[in-house]
Amino acid sequence: MRRDDSHFDPGGVPASLNAPVRHRAIWISDLHLGTPGCKAEYLLDFLRCNESDVLYLVGDIVDGWQLRKGWYWNRLHNDVVQKLLRKARKGTRVIFIPGNHDEFARQFIGLAFGDIAVHDETIHRLADGRRLLVTHGDRFDAVIQRARWLAFVGDSLYTFALRLNHWFNRLRSRLGLGYWSLSQYLKHRVKNAVAFIGDYERALATEARRRGLDGVVCGHIHKAEIRDIDGVLYCNDGDWVESLSALVETQQGELRLVFWDRLTRHDAQRDEHEHERVGQVNASP
């Protein structure tokens, strides 16, 4: 399996600002709308530049945990919600799979918000016929399931790390440097965090195999990844507070991770050059 983090032009960024890239499917999760950590401006830019037949919202779209502690909701967060609703109205099949931070929406499973269907989980069939389980993944997190109080403590510490990340990147911006996630860097270098991620990935791959499926797409741990785990395809679409990433299935049936860490469109408040970094993974059967 080969990973290519070099710049990618033809399949990622539209030649014209009026020509979004079309995919068979897009997966995004862990937007955490309702928190200062949500990079809504980058997310809006990604949604404007990318269209799909199916759009999966793989949990933690709205952060109910943080909204219960204190209200935070700015105009850009409204714009994200409106953009998602508009895509659904215009024919994109939009499926929302609640996670632990927006678990309040699980009471609406089987219903729809406008044209957005709410599912507990679902199966996606790739162009080559392989079937992938799509689930947020929190039910495979031992901390969430067995020590919920510890999850809330960890969430508070994580929120603090994201605040540090925000100010760190403001300083980088003033120095003319691009976005870089300090919080993600620290997390992936803590031995216990690395062990937890490995256990989580294996648990999801094992569940997909148990169900006779070819792979799984999830979110939850904020670590974008595509890899083979004992013959099962494991995909994590990342998040929009740290890695600013999405998983896409191209029209040719390739699975790719897209890292949207630069603005590509002219926004009302921003005027930056077109740029994208794509992590491309060969995910052939």
PDB file of C-alpha atoms in Angstrom:
ATOM      1  CA  MET A   1       0.000   0.000   0.000  1.00  0.00           C
ATOM      2  CA  ARG A   2       1.426   3.371  -1.001  1.00  0.00           C
ATOM      3  CA  ARG A   3       0.666   6.760   0.462  1.00  0.00           C
ATOM      4  CA  ASP A   4       1.392   9.945  -1.509  1.00  0.00           C
ATOM      5  CA  ASP A   5       1.208  13.235   0.390  1.00  0.00           C
ATOM      6  CA  SER A   6       2.527  15.316  -2.490  1.00  0.00           C
ATOM      7  CA  HIS A   7       0.491  18.066  -4.116  1.00  0.00           C
ATOM      8  CA  PHE A   8      -2.218  16.781  -6.426  1.00  0.00           C
ATOM      9  CA  ASP A   9      -3.885  18.956  -9.049  1.00  0.00           C
ATOM     10  CA  PRO A  10      -6.085  17.283 -11.688  1.00  0.00           C
ATOM     11  CA  GLY A  11      -8.276  15.168  -9.396  1.00  0.00           C
ATOM     12  CA  GLY A  12      -8.466  17.493  -6.422  1.00  0.00           C
ATOM     13  CA  VAL A  13      -8.774  21.154  -7.309  1.00  0.00           C
ATOM     14  CA  PRO A  14     -11.117  22.329 -10.043  1.00  0.00           C
ATOM     15  CA  ALA A  15      -9.513  24.065 -13.004  1.00  0.00           C
ATOM     16  CA  SER A  16     -12.215  26.703 -12.693  1.00  0.00           C
ATOM     17  CA  LEU A  17     -13.664  28.134  -9.491  1.00  0.00           C
ATOM     18  CA  ASN A  18     -17.080  27.513 -11.078  1.00  0.00           C
ATOM     19  CA  ALA A  19     -16.447  23.797 -11.650  1.00  0.00           C
ATOM     20  CA  PRO A  20     -16.525  21.738  -8.435  1.00  0.00           C
ATOM     21  CA  VAL A  21     -14.962  18.284  -8.490  1.00  0.00           C
ATOM     22  CA  ARG A  22     -17.557  15.500  -8.679  1.00  0.00           C
ATOM     23  CA  HIS A  23     -17.139  12.308  -6.615  1.00  0.00           C
ATOM     24  CA  ARG A  24     -19.202   9.161  -6.192  1.00  0.00           C
ATOM     25  CA  ALA A  25     -19.150   9.647  -2.409  1.00  0.00           C
ATOM     26  CA  ILE A  26     -17.749  11.943   0.267  1.00  0.00           C
ATOM     27  CA  TRP A  27     -17.376  11.160   3.965  1.00  0.00           C
ATOM     28  CA  ILE A  28     -16.846  13.899   6.558  1.00  0.00           C
ATOM     29  CA  SER A  29     -17.094  13.693  10.338  1.00  0.00           C
ATOM     30  CA  ASP A  30     -16.157  15.380  13.579  1.00  0.00           C
ATOM     31  CA  LEU A  31     -17.013  18.901  12.432  1.00  0.00           C
ATOM     32  CA  HIS A  32     -17.800  19.879  16.034  1.00  0.00           C
ATOM     33  CA  LEU A  33     -20.079  22.741  15.070  1.00  0.00           C
ATOM     34  CA  GLY A  34     -20.826  24.745  18.186  1.00  0.00           C
ATOM     35  CA  THR A  35     -17.200  24.966  19.302  1.00  0.00           C
ATOM     36  CA  PRO A  36     -14.463  27.521  18.599  1.00  0.00           C
ATOM     37  CA  GLY A  37     -12.273  24.648  17.386  1.00  0.00           C
ATOM     38  CA  CYS A  38     -14.424  23.950  14.315  1.00  0.00           C
ATOM     39  CA  LYS A  39     -12.636  25.164  11.175  1.00  0.00           C
ATOM     40  CA  ALA A  40     -15.925  26.129   9.504  1.00  0.00           C
ATOM     41  CA  GLU A  41     -14.324  28.421   6.936  1.00  0.00           C
ATOM     42  CA  TYR A  42     -12.159  25.600   5.568  1.00  0.00           C
ATOM     43  CA  LEU A  43     -15.099  23.193   5.644  1.00  0.00           C
ATOM     44  CA  LEU A  44     -17.291  25.605   3.667  1.00  0.00           C
ATOM     45  CA  ASP A  45     -14.518  25.978   1.136  1.00  0.00           C
ATOM     46  CA  PHE A  46     -14.272  22.207   0.761  1.00  0.00           C
ATOM     47  CA  LEU A  47     -18.054  21.835   0.373  1.00  0.00           C
ATOM     48  CA  ARG A  48     -18.138  24.530  -2.323  1.00  0.00           C
ATOM     49  CA  CYS A  49     -15.355  22.878  -4.296  1.00  0.00           C
ATOM     50  CA  ASN A  50     -16.599  19.281  -4.058  1.00  0.00           C
ATOM     51  CA  GLU A  51     -19.863  17.597  -5.035  1.00  0.00           C
ATOM     52  CA  SER A  52     -20.919  13.956  -4.751  1.00  0.00           C
ATOM     53  CA  ASP A  53     -23.732  11.544  -5.432  1.00  0.00           C
ATOM     54  CA  VAL A  54     -23.750  10.634  -1.731  1.00  0.00           C
ATOM     55  CA  LEU A  55     -22.520  12.683   1.228  1.00  0.00           C
ATOM     56  CA  TYR A  56     -22.038  10.861   4.531  1.00  0.00           C
ATOM     57  CA  LEU A  57     -21.989  12.916   7.741  1.00  0.00           C
ATOM     58  CA  VAL A  58     -20.248  10.406   9.986  1.00  0.00           C
ATOM     59  CA  GLY A  59     -21.017  11.783  13.439  1.00  0.00           C
ATOM     60  CA  ASP A  60     -20.021  14.580  15.808  1.00  0.00           C
ATOM     61  CA  ILE A  61     -21.400  17.090  13.345  1.00  0.00           C
ATOM     62  CA  VAL A  62     -22.755  19.249  16.182  1.00  0.00           C
ATOM     63  CA  ASP A  63     -20.972  19.194  19.548  1.00  0.00           C
ATOM     64  CA  GLY A  64     -23.787  18.805  22.059  1.00  0.00           C
ATOM     65  CA  TRP A  65     -21.329  18.208  24.906  1.00  0.00           C
ATOM     66  CA  GLN A  66     -19.778  21.656  24.533  1.00  0.00           C
ATOM     67  CA  LEU A  67     -23.069  23.433  23.784  1.00  0.00           C
ATOM     68  CA  ARG A  68     -24.428  22.173  27.112  1.00  0.00           C
ATOM     69  CA  LYS A  69     -21.484  23.832  28.864  1.00  0.00           C
ATOM     70  CA  GLY A  70     -21.793  27.160  27.047  1.00  0.00           C
ATOM     71  CA  TRP A  71     -23.351  28.476  23.861  1.00  0.00           C
ATOM     72  CA  TYR A  72     -21.080  29.101  20.885  1.00  0.00           C
ATOM     73  CA  TRP A  73     -22.520  29.389  17.375  1.00  0.00           C
ATOM     74  CA  ASN A  74     -21.285  31.923  14.845  1.00  0.00           C
ATOM     75  CA  ARG A  75     -22.421  32.830  11.324  1.00  0.00           C
ATOM     76  CA  LEU A  76     -20.066  30.372   9.630  1.00  0.00           C
ATOM     77  CA  HIS A  77     -21.606  27.503  11.587  1.00  0.00           C
ATOM     78  CA  ASN A  78     -25.010  28.549  10.265  1.00  0.00           C
ATOM     79  CA  ASP A  79     -23.535  28.680   6.765  1.00  0.00           C
ATOM     80  CA  VAL A  80     -22.266  25.083   7.067  1.00  0.00           C
ATOM     81  CA  VAL A  81     -25.710  23.817   8.082  1.00  0.00           C
ATOM     82  CA  GLN A  82     -27.355  25.750   5.239  1.00  0.00           C
ATOM     83  CA  LYS A  83     -24.804  24.407   2.756  1.00  0.00           C
ATOM     84  CA  LEU A  84     -25.509  20.812   3.792  1.00  0.00           C
ATOM     85  CA  LEU A  85     -29.274  21.348   3.540  1.00  0.00           C
ATOM     86  CA  ARG A  86     -28.847  22.984   0.127  1.00  0.00           C
ATOM     87  CA  LYS A  87     -26.842  20.023  -1.171  1.00  0.00           C
ATOM     88  CA  ALA A  88     -29.609  17.670  -0.033  1.00  0.00           C
ATOM     89  CA  ARG A  89     -32.283  19.817  -1.708  1.00  0.00           C
ATOM     90  CA  LYS A  90     -30.355  19.842  -4.971  1.00  0.00           C
ATOM     91  CA  GLY A  91     -30.190  16.071  -5.228  1.00  0.00           C
ATOM     92  CA  THR A  92     -27.209  14.895  -3.205  1.00  0.00           C
ATOM     93  CA  ARG A  93     -28.163  11.924  -1.051  1.00  0.00           C
ATOM     94  CA  VAL A  94     -27.108  13.095   2.426  1.00  0.00           C
ATOM     95  CA  ILE A  95     -26.943  10.558   5.272  1.00  0.00           C
ATOM     96  CA  PHE A  96     -26.307  11.664   8.862  1.00  0.00           C
ATOM     97  CA  ILE A  97     -24.931   9.047  11.277  1.00  0.00           C
ATOM     98  CA  PRO A  98     -24.850  10.555  14.805  1.00  0.00           C
ATOM     99  CA  GLY A  99     -21.804  10.174  17.045  1.00  0.00           C
ATOM    100  CA  ASN A 100     -21.255  10.518  20.765  1.00  0.00           C
ATOM    101  CA  HIS A 101     -21.115  14.339  20.723  1.00  0.00           C
ATOM    102  CA  ASP A 102     -24.412  14.580  18.828  1.00  0.00           C
ATOM    103  CA  GLU A 103     -25.974  11.461  20.355  1.00  0.00           C
ATOM    104  CA  PHE A 104     -29.172  13.480  20.979  1.00  0.00           C
ATOM    105  CA  ALA A 105     -29.914  12.881  17.276  1.00  0.00           C
ATOM    106  CA  ARG A 106     -30.009   9.094  17.774  1.00  0.00           C
ATOM    107  CA  GLN A 107     -33.604   9.435  18.939  1.00  0.00           C
ATOM    108  CA  PHE A 108     -34.414  10.487  15.349  1.00  0.00           C
ATOM    109  CA  ILE A 109     -32.857   7.443  13.629  1.00  0.00           C
ATOM    110  CA  GLY A 110     -35.107   6.397  10.766  1.00  0.00           C
ATOM    111  CA  LEU A 111     -36.410   9.935  10.298  1.00  0.00           C
ATOM    112  CA  ALA A 112     -35.091  12.895   8.302  1.00  0.00           C
ATOM    113  CA  PHE A 113     -34.104  16.516   8.901  1.00  0.00           C
ATOM    114  CA  GLY A 114     -35.412  18.120   5.728  1.00  0.00           C
ATOM    115  CA  ASP A 115     -33.850  15.949   3.039  1.00  0.00           C
ATOM    116  CA  ILE A 116     -31.104  14.592   5.323  1.00  0.00           C
ATOM    117  CA  ALA A 117     -31.755  10.994   6.422  1.00  0.00           C
ATOM    118  CA  VAL A 118     -30.674   9.940   9.930  1.00  0.00           C
ATOM    119  CA  HIS A 119     -29.190   6.435  10.191  1.00  0.00           C
ATOM    120  CA  ASP A 120     -27.561   4.556  13.054  1.00  0.00           C
ATOM    121  CA  GLU A 121     -25.072   3.128  10.541  1.00  0.00           C
ATOM    122  CA  THR A 122     -25.174   2.132   6.887  1.00  0.00           C
ATOM    123  CA  ILE A 123     -23.416   0.142   4.174  1.00  0.00           C
ATOM    124  CA  HIS A 124     -21.699   1.814   1.219  1.00  0.00           C
ATOM    125  CA  ARG A 125     -21.014  -0.163  -1.955  1.00  0.00           C
ATOM    126  CA  LEU A 126     -17.899   0.920  -3.836  1.00  0.00           C
ATOM    127  CA  ALA A 127     -17.796   1.069  -7.633  1.00  0.00           C
ATOM    128  CA  ASP A 128     -15.949  -2.280  -7.671  1.00  0.00           C
ATOM    129  CA  GLY A 129     -18.655  -3.931  -5.551  1.00  0.00           C
ATOM    130  CA  ARG A 130     -16.886  -3.997  -2.183  1.00  0.00           C
ATOM    131  CA  ARG A 131     -19.103  -3.180   0.785  1.00  0.00           C
ATOM    132  CA  LEU A 132     -18.043  -0.853   3.599  1.00  0.00           C
ATOM    133  CA  LEU A 133     -19.637  -0.406   7.002  1.00  0.00           C
ATOM    134  CA  VAL A 134     -20.145   3.310   7.736  1.00  0.00           C
ATOM    135  CA  THR A 135     -20.335   4.147  11.451  1.00  0.00           C
ATOM    136  CA  HIS A 136     -19.081   6.937  13.691  1.00  0.00           C
ATOM    137  CA  GLY A 137     -17.077   4.503  15.798  1.00  0.00           C
ATOM    138  CA  ASP A 138     -17.722   5.641  19.378  1.00  0.00           C
ATOM    139  CA  ARG A 139     -19.310   2.273  20.210  1.00  0.00           C
ATOM    140  CA  PHE A 140     -15.899   0.701  19.670  1.00  0.00           C
ATOM    141  CA  ASP A 141     -14.206   3.141  22.066  1.00  0.00           C
ATOM    142  CA  ALA A 142     -13.665   1.394  25.410  1.00  0.00           C
ATOM    143  CA  VAL A 143     -13.438   4.710  27.278  1.00  0.00           C
ATOM    144  CA  ILE A 144     -16.821   5.906  25.966  1.00  0.00           C
ATOM    145  CA  GLN A 145     -18.473   2.577  26.730  1.00  0.00           C
ATOM    146  CA  ARG A 146     -16.912   1.706  30.100  1.00  0.00           C
ATOM    147  CA  ALA A 147     -15.814   4.982  31.725  1.00  0.00           C
ATOM    148  CA  ARG A 148     -17.997   7.748  30.371  1.00  0.00           C
ATOM    149  CA  TRP A 149     -16.919  10.174  33.098  1.00  0.00           C
ATOM    150  CA  LEU A 150     -13.334   9.807  31.900  1.00  0.00           C
ATOM    151  CA  ALA A 151     -14.449  10.652  28.362  1.00  0.00           C
ATOM    152  CA  PHE A 152     -15.888  13.962  29.630  1.00  0.00           C
ATOM    153  CA  VAL A 153     -12.643  14.765  31.474  1.00  0.00           C
ATOM    154  CA  GLY A 154     -10.649  13.919  28.363  1.00  0.00           C
ATOM    155  CA  ASP A 155     -12.944  16.098  26.265  1.00  0.00           C
ATOM    156  CA  SER A 156     -12.228  19.099  28.506  1.00  0.00           C
ATOM    157  CA  LEU A 157      -8.479  18.558  28.232  1.00  0.00           C
ATOM    158  CA  TYR A 158      -8.799  18.123  24.469  1.00  0.00           C
ATOM    159  CA  THR A 159     -10.763  21.395  24.210  1.00  0.00           C
ATOM    160  CA  PHE A 160      -7.917  23.155  26.027  1.00  0.00           C
ATOM    161  CA  ALA A 161      -5.407  21.646  23.582  1.00  0.00           C
ATOM    162  CA  LEU A 162      -7.505  22.916  20.662  1.00  0.00           C
ATOM    163  CA  ARG A 163      -7.452  26.439  22.124  1.00  0.00           C
ATOM    164  CA  LEU A 164      -3.667  26.267  22.257  1.00  0.00           C
ATOM    165  CA  ASN A 165      -3.738  25.028  18.680  1.00  0.00           C
ATOM    166  CA  HIS A 166      -5.870  28.036  17.635  1.00  0.00           C
ATOM    167  CA  TRP A 167      -3.461  30.625  19.052  1.00  0.00           C
ATOM    168  CA  PHE A 168      -0.452  28.678  17.812  1.00  0.00           C
ATOM    169  CA  ASN A 169      -1.782  28.823  14.247  1.00  0.00           C
ATOM    170  CA  ARG A 170      -2.675  32.501  14.521  1.00  0.00           C
ATOM    171  CA  LEU A 171       0.993  33.107  15.271  1.00  0.00           C
ATOM    172  CA  ARG A 172       2.033  30.900  12.335  1.00  0.00           C
ATOM    173  CA  SER A 173      -0.313  32.856  10.065  1.00  0.00           C
ATOM    174  CA  ARG A 174       1.276  36.160  11.090  1.00  0.00           C
ATOM    175  CA  LEU A 175       4.658  34.656  10.278  1.00  0.00           C
ATOM    176  CA  GLY A 176       3.395  33.694   6.822  1.00  0.00           C
ATOM    177  CA  LEU A 177       3.290  29.969   7.619  1.00  0.00           C
ATOM    178  CA  GLY A 178       0.489  27.526   6.766  1.00  0.00           C
ATOM    179  CA  TYR A 179      -1.858  25.621   9.068  1.00  0.00           C
ATOM    180  CA  TRP A 180      -0.287  22.888  11.220  1.00  0.00           C
ATOM    181  CA  SER A 181      -2.003  21.006  14.043  1.00  0.00           C
ATOM    182  CA  LEU A 182      -0.006  21.232  17.277  1.00  0.00           C
ATOM    183  CA  SER A 183      -2.674  19.289  19.180  1.00  0.00           C
ATOM    184  CA  GLN A 184      -2.611  16.430  16.677  1.00  0.00           C
ATOM    185  CA  TYR A 185       1.192  16.341  16.731  1.00  0.00           C
ATOM    186  CA  LEU A 186       1.220  16.020  20.525  1.00  0.00           C
ATOM    187  CA  LYS A 187      -1.576  13.431  20.582  1.00  0.00           C
ATOM    188  CA  HIS A 188       0.117  11.114  18.110  1.00  0.00           C
ATOM    189  CA  ARG A 189       3.351  11.144  20.101  1.00  0.00           C
ATOM    190  CA  VAL A 190       1.853  10.095  23.412  1.00  0.00           C
ATOM    191  CA  LYS A 191       2.451   6.351  23.799  1.00  0.00           C
ATOM    192  CA  ASN A 192      -0.945   5.583  25.377  1.00  0.00           C
ATOM    193  CA  ALA A 193      -2.788   7.552  22.677  1.00  0.00           C
ATOM    194  CA  VAL A 194      -0.985   5.646  19.928  1.00  0.00           C
ATOM    195  CA  ALA A 195      -1.881   2.311  21.590  1.00  0.00           C
ATOM    196  CA  PHE A 196      -5.527   3.398  21.942  1.00  0.00           C
ATOM    197  CA  ILE A 197      -5.739   4.335  18.247  1.00  0.00           C
ATOM    198  CA  GLY A 198      -4.324   0.960  17.223  1.00  0.00           C
ATOM    199  CA  ASP A 199      -6.832  -0.928  19.417  1.00  0.00           C
ATOM    200  CA  TYR A 200      -9.691   1.159  18.060  1.00  0.00           C
ATOM    201  CA  GLU A 201      -8.748   0.546  14.426  1.00  0.00           C
ATOM    202  CA  ARG A 202      -8.421  -3.208  14.970  1.00  0.00           C
ATOM    203  CA  ALA A 203     -11.781  -3.376  16.780  1.00  0.00           C
ATOM    204  CA  LEU A 204     -13.583  -1.766  13.839  1.00  0.00           C
ATOM    205  CA  ALA A 205     -11.824  -3.953  11.286  1.00  0.00           C
ATOM    206  CA  THR A 206     -12.766  -7.032  13.316  1.00  0.00           C
ATOM    207  CA  GLU A 207     -16.426  -5.955  13.372  1.00  0.00           C
ATOM    208  CA  ALA A 208     -16.468  -5.435   9.601  1.00  0.00           C
ATOM    209  CA  ARG A 209     -14.991  -8.906   9.093  1.00  0.00           C
ATOM    210  CA  ARG A 210     -17.524 -10.435  11.504  1.00  0.00           C
ATOM    211  CA  ARG A 211     -20.344  -9.021   9.386  1.00  0.00           C
ATOM    212  CA  GLY A 212     -18.858 -10.354   6.168  1.00  0.00           C
ATOM    213  CA  LEU A 213     -18.005  -6.868   4.864  1.00  0.00           C
ATOM    214  CA  ASP A 214     -14.908  -5.731   3.005  1.00  0.00           C
ATOM    215  CA  GLY A 215     -14.099  -2.700   5.109  1.00  0.00           C
ATOM    216  CA  VAL A 216     -15.225   0.113   7.354  1.00  0.00           C
ATOM    217  CA  VAL A 217     -15.403   3.919   7.259  1.00  0.00           C
ATOM    218  CA  CYS A 218     -15.476   5.760  10.577  1.00  0.00           C
ATOM    219  CA  GLY A 219     -14.466   8.936  12.379  1.00  0.00           C
ATOM    220  CA  HIS A 220     -14.304   9.651  16.135  1.00  0.00           C
ATOM    221  CA  ILE A 221     -10.562   9.589  16.847  1.00  0.00           C
ATOM    222  CA  HIS A 222      -9.569  12.527  14.604  1.00  0.00           C
ATOM    223  CA  LYS A 223      -6.924  10.538  12.727  1.00  0.00           C
ATOM    224  CA  ALA A 224      -7.402  10.321   8.969  1.00  0.00           C
ATOM    225  CA  GLU A 225      -6.231   6.979   7.635  1.00  0.00           C
ATOM    226  CA  ILE A 226      -6.650   4.394   4.894  1.00  0.00           C
ATOM    227  CA  ARG A 227      -4.955   1.065   5.470  1.00  0.00           C
ATOM    228  CA  ASP A 228      -5.373  -2.672   5.306  1.00  0.00           C
ATOM    229  CA  ILE A 229      -5.847  -4.480   8.632  1.00  0.00           C
ATOM    230  CA  ASP A 230      -5.573  -8.230   8.156  1.00  0.00           C
ATOM    231  CA  GLY A 231      -7.370  -8.109   4.821  1.00  0.00           C
ATOM    232  CA  VAL A 232     -10.016  -5.581   5.876  1.00  0.00           C
ATOM    233  CA  LEU A 233      -9.988  -2.037   4.470  1.00  0.00           C
ATOM    234  CA  TYR A 234      -9.963   0.487   7.342  1.00  0.00           C
ATOM    235  CA  CYS A 235     -10.804   4.106   6.490  1.00  0.00           C
ATOM    236  CA  ASN A 236     -11.074   7.058   8.855  1.00  0.00           C
ATOM    237  CA  ASP A 237     -12.153  10.373   7.326  1.00  0.00           C
ATOM    238  CA  GLY A 238     -10.423  12.494   9.988  1.00  0.00           C
ATOM    239  CA  ASP A 239     -11.979  15.694  11.310  1.00  0.00           C
ATOM    240  CA  TRP A 240     -12.473  19.443  10.858  1.00  0.00           C
ATOM    241  CA  VAL A 241     -10.815  20.690  14.041  1.00  0.00           C
ATOM    242  CA  GLU A 242      -7.297  19.296  13.511  1.00  0.00           C
ATOM    243  CA  SER A 243      -6.537  17.447  10.280  1.00  0.00           C
ATOM    244  CA  LEU A 244      -9.158  19.249   8.097  1.00  0.00           C
ATOM    245  CA  SER A 245      -9.733  16.116   6.073  1.00  0.00           C
ATOM    246  CA  ALA A 246     -12.337  14.119   4.176  1.00  0.00           C
ATOM    247  CA  LEU A 247     -12.523  10.732   2.517  1.00  0.00           C
ATOM    248  CA  VAL A 248     -13.730  10.611  -1.089  1.00  0.00           C
ATOM    249  CA  GLU A 249     -14.514   7.916  -3.617  1.00  0.00           C
ATOM    250  CA  THR A 250     -13.691   9.301  -7.046  1.00  0.00           C
ATOM    251  CA  GLN A 251     -15.762   8.717 -10.164  1.00  0.00           C
ATOM    252  CA  GLN A 252     -13.204   6.049 -11.063  1.00  0.00           C
ATOM    253  CA  GLY A 253     -13.827   4.241  -7.755  1.00  0.00           C
ATOM    254  CA  GLU A 254     -10.574   5.210  -5.993  1.00  0.00           C
ATOM    255  CA  LEU A 255     -10.617   6.024  -2.289  1.00  0.00           C
ATOM    256  CA  ARG A 256      -8.605   9.092  -1.325  1.00  0.00           C
ATOM    257  CA  LEU A 257      -8.005  11.207   1.733  1.00  0.00           C
ATOM    258  CA  VAL A 258      -8.254  14.919   1.000  1.00  0.00           C
ATOM    259  CA  PHE A 259      -6.552  17.365   3.366  1.00  0.00           C
ATOM    260  CA  TRP A 260      -8.064  20.826   2.949  1.00  0.00           C
ATOM    261  CA  ASP A 261      -5.568  22.923   4.901  1.00  0.00           C
ATOM    262  CA  ARG A 262      -5.562  25.912   2.531  1.00  0.00           C
ATOM    263  CA  LEU A 263      -8.465  28.049   1.357  1.00  0.00           C
ATOM    264  CA  THR A 264      -9.090  27.620  -2.373  1.00  0.00           C
ATOM    265  CA  ARG A 265     -11.951  30.029  -2.967  1.00  0.00           C
ATOM    266  CA  HIS A 266     -12.249  33.789  -2.659  1.00  0.00           C
ATOM    267  CA  ASP A 267     -14.328  34.334   0.474  1.00  0.00           C
ATOM    268  CA  ALA A 268     -15.952  37.573   1.621  1.00  0.00           C
ATOM    269  CA  GLN A 269     -13.302  37.969   4.327  1.00  0.00           C
ATOM    270  CA  ARG A 270     -10.436  36.080   2.690  1.00  0.00           C
ATOM    271  CA  ASP A 271      -8.502  36.336  -0.568  1.00  0.00           C
ATOM    272  CA  GLU A 272      -6.053  33.495  -0.875  1.00  0.00           C
ATOM    273  CA  HIS A 273      -4.595  31.430  -3.693  1.00  0.00           C
ATOM    274  CA  GLU A 274      -6.026  28.140  -4.849  1.00  0.00           C
ATOM    275  CA  HIS A 275      -4.277  25.273  -3.114  1.00  0.00           C
ATOM    276  CA  GLU A 276      -4.938  21.741  -1.895  1.00  0.00           C
ATOM    277  CA  ARG A 277      -2.981  18.913  -0.384  1.00  0.00           C
ATOM    278  CA  VAL A 278      -4.257  15.431  -1.080  1.00  0.00           C
ATOM    279  CA  GLY A 279      -3.174  12.268   0.672  1.00  0.00           C
ATOM    280  CA  GLN A 280      -3.771   9.617  -1.958  1.00  0.00           C
ATOM    281  CA  VAL A 281      -3.787   5.960  -0.990  1.00  0.00           C
ATOM    282  CA  ASN A 282      -3.871   3.028  -3.339  1.00  0.00           C
ATOM    283  CA  ALA A 283      -6.898   1.137  -2.029  1.00  0.00           C
ATOM    284  CA  SER A 284      -7.351  -1.393  -4.816  1.00  0.00           C
ATOM    285  CA  PRO A 285      -8.709  -4.823  -3.837  1.00  0.00           C
TER     286      PRO A 285
END
